[in-house]
Short mmCIF file of C-alpha atoms in Angstrom, two decimals:
data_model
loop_
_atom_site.label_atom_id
_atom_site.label_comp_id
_atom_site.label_asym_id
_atom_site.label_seq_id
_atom_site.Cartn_x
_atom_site.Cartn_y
_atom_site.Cartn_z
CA UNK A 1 0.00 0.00 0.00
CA UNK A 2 2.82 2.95 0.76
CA UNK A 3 4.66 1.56 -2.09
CA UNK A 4 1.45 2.77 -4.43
CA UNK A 5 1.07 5.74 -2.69
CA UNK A 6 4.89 6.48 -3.49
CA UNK A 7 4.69 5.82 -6.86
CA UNK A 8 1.81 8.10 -7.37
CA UNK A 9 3.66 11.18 -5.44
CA UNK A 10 6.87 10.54 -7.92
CA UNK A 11 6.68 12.51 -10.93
CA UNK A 12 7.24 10.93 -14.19
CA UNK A 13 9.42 11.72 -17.18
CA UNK A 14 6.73 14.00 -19.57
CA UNK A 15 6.48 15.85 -16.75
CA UNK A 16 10.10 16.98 -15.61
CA UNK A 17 10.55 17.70 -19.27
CA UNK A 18 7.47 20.26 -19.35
CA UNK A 19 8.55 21.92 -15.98
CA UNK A 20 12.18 21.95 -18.07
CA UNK A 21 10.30 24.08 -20.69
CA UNK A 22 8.20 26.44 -18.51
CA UNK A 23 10.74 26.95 -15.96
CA UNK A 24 13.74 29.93 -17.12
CA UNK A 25 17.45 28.95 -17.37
CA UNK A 26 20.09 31.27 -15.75
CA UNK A 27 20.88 32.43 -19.68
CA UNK A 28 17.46 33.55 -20.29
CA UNK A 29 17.62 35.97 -17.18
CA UNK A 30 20.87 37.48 -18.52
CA UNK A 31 19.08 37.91 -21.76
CA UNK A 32 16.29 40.51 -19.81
CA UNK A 33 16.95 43.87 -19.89
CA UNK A 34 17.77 45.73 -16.55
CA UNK A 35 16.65 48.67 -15.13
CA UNK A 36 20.26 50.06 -16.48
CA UNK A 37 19.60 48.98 -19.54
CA UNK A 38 16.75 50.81 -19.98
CA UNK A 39 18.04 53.77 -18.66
CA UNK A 40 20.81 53.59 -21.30
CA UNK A 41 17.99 53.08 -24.18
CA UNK A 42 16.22 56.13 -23.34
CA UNK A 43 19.77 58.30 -22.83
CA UNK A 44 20.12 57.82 -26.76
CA UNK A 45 16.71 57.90 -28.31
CA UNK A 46 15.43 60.81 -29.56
CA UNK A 47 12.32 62.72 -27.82
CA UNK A 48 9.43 64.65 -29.18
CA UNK A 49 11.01 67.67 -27.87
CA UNK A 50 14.37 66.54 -29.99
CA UNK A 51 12.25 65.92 -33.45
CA UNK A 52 10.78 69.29 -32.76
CA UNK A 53 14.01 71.19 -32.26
CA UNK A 54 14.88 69.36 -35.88
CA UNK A 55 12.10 70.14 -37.94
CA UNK A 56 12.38 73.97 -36.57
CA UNK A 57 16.09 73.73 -37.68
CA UNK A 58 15.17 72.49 -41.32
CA UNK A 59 14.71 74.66 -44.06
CA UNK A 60 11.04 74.76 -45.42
CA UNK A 61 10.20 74.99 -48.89
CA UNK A 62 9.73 78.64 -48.37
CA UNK A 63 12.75 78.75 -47.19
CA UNK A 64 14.58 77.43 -50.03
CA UNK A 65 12.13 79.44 -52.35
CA UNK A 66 13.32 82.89 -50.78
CA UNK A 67 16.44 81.83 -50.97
CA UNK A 68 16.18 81.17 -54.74
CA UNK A 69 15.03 84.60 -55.27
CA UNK A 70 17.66 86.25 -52.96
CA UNK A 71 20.13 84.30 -55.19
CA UNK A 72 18.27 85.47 -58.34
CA UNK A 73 18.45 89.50 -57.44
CA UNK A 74 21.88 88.91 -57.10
CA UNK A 75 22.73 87.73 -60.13
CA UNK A 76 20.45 90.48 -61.69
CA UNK A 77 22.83 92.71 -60.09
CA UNK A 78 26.05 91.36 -61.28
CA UNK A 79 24.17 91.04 -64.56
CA UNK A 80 24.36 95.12 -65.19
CA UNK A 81 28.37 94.95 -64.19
CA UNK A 82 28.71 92.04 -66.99
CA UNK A 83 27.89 94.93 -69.51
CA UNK A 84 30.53 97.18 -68.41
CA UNK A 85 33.45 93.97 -69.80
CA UNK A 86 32.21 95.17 -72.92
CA UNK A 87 32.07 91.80 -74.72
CA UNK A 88 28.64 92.76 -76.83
CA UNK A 89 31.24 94.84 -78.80
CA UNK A 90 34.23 92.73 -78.93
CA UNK A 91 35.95 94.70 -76.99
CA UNK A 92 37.86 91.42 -75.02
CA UNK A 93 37.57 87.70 -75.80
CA UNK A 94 35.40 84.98 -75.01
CA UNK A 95 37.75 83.92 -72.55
CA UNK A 96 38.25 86.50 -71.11
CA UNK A 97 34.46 87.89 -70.57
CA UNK A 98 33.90 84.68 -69.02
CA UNK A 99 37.40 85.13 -66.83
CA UNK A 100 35.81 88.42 -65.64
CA UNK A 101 32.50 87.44 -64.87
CA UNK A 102 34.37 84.80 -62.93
CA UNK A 103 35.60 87.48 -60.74
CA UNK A 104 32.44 89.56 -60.19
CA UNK A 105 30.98 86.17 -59.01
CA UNK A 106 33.82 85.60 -56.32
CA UNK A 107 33.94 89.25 -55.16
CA UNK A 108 30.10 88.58 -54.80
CA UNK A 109 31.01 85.46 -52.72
CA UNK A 110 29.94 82.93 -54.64
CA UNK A 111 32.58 79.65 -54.88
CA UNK A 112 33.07 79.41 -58.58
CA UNK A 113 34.64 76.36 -60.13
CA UNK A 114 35.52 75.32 -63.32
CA UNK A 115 34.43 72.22 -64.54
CA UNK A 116 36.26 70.41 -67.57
CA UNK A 117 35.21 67.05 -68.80
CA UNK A 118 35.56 65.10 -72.08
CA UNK A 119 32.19 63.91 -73.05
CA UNK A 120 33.21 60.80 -75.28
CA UNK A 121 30.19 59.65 -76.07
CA UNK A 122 28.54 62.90 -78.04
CA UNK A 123 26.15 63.75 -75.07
CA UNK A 124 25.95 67.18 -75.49
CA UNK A 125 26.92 67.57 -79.50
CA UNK A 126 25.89 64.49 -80.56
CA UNK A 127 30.46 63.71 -81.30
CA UNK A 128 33.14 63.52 -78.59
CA UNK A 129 34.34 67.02 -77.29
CA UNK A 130 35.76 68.71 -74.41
CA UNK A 131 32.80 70.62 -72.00
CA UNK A 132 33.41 73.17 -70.13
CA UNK A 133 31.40 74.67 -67.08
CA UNK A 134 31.49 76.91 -64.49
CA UNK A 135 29.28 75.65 -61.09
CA UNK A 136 28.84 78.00 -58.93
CA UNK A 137 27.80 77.81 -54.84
CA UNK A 138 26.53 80.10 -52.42
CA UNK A 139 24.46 79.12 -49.63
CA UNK A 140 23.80 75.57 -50.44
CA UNK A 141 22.71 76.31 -53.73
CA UNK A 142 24.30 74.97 -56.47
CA UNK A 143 23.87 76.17 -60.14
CA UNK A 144 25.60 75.37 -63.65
CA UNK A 145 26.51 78.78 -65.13
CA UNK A 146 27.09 79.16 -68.36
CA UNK A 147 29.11 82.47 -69.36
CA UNK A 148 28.36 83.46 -72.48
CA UNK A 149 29.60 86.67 -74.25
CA UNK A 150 26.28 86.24 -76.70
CA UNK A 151 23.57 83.63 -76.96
CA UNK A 152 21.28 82.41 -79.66
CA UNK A 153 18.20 80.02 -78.97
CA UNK A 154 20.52 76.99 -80.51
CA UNK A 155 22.56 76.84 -77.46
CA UNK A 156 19.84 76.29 -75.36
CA UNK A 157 19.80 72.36 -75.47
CA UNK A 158 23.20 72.43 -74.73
CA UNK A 159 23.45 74.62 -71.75
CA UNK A 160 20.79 72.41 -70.39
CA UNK A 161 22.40 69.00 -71.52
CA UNK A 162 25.58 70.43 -69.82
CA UNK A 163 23.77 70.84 -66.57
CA UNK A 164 22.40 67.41 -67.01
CA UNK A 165 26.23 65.49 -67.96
CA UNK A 166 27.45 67.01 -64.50
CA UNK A 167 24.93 65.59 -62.71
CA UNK A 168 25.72 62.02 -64.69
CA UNK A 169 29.46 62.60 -64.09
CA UNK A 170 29.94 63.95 -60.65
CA UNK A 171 26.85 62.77 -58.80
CA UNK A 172 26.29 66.20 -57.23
CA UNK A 173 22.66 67.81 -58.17
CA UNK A 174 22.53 71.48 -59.92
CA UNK A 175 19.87 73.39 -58.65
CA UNK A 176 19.69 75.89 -60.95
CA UNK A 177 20.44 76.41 -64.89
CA UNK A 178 21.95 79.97 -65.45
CA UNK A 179 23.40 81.71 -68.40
CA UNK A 180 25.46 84.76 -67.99
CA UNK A 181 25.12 86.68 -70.93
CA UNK A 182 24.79 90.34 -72.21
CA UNK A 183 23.32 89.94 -75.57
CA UNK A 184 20.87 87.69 -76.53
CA UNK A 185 21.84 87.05 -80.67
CA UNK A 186 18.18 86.89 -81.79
CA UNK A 187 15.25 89.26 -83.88
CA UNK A 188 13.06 87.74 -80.96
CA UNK A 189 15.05 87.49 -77.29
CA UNK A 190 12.05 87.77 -74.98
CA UNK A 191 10.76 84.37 -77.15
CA UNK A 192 14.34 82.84 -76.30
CA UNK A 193 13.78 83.68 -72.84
CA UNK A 194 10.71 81.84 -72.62
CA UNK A 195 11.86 79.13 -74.81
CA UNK A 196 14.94 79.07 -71.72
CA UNK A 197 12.13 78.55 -69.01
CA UNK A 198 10.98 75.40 -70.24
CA UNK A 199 13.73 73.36 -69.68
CA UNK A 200 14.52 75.04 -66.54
CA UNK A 201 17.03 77.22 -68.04
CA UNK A 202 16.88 81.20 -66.50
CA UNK A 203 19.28 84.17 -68.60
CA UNK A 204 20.22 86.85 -66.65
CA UNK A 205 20.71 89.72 -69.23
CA UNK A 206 21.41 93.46 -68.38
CA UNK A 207 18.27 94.60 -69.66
CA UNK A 208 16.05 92.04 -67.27
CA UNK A 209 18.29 93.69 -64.60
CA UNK A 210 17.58 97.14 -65.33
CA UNK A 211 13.48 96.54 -65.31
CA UNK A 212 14.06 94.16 -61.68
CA UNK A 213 14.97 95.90 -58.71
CA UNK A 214 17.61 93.54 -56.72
#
């Protein structure tokens, strides 16, 4: 009789094994986090108050639009010293119009650079040939410039295919499309301006500075 009553107080094999499986091992409680832990967690992630302070440092899109058109009056200005070079009349060459619009630009504080390239696959032209642009930077806005002593409504696609093989080449985005120019070699230029706008293209000419207040 006590040996029946012992067997039936001994637990059996199914039944150490489940208490194996519900009980927790000594490497499950290291795996919990502690009190430490958590205080470590909360040390490094951000808060609302930190997204807020983020956002209110981050430009809006009115932001970047005033900045655009503080960037635009500008160039307007320099646009009425680019007549004084004198390059409408021949007075000085190609190079060196665009050598001296180069330096208005950096006395204006831009950071101009001069970008070379050899565009072997036609791109621009539609044959192999050397481009040349000038980028220029000023308060996180970057534009391809192109300085031109005169401009007719053919150079249009390649101004903007210029703009669009830096991009390709470099991997850095142009904001804005400019050309530089004094004289605009067309019966028509207000038509060549507005062909300009469509592919994002903006001339700066002497005479849109004279009617734009900067």
């Amino acid at each position: 009789m006590c040996s029946v009553l012992l067997l039936g107080k001994v637990a059996t094999k199914e039944e150490l094994e489940k208490l194996r499986s519900e009980m927790a091992t000594k490497s499950d409680l290291e795996k919990m986090a502690t009190k430490e832990d958590l205080e470590r967690l909360k040390a490094v992630m951000a808060t609302k108050e930190d997204l807020e302070k983020v956002k209110a440092m981050m430009a809006t899109k009115e932001d970047l639009e005033r900045l655009r058109e503080e960037v635009d009056a500008q160039l307007r200005f320099l646009a009425i010293r680019v007549e004084a070079l004198g390059a409408r009349w021949g007075v000085v060459s190609e190079e060196a119009f665009r050598e001296g619009v180069r330096e208005l630009l950096k006395e204006a504080g831009y950071a101009v650079e001069k970008w070379l390239y050899y565009d072997g696959e036609g791109f621009i032209y539609g044959y192999p040939s050397e481009v040349e642009l000038d980028v220029v930077v000023k308060d996180g806005v970057t534009m391809a410039v192109e300085i031109a002593s005169s401009l007719k409504r053919a150079d249009l696609h390649a101004v903007r295919r210029k703009a669009e093989l830096y991009e390709k080449a470099t991997g850095r985005k142009v904001d804005r499309v400019v050309v530089i120019t004094p004289y605009i070699s067309d019966r028509n230029p207000p038509y060549v301006k507005a062909m300009a706008e469509r592919p994002g293209v903006k001339i700066i000419t002497p005479e849109e500075a004279a009617q734009k207040p900067a």
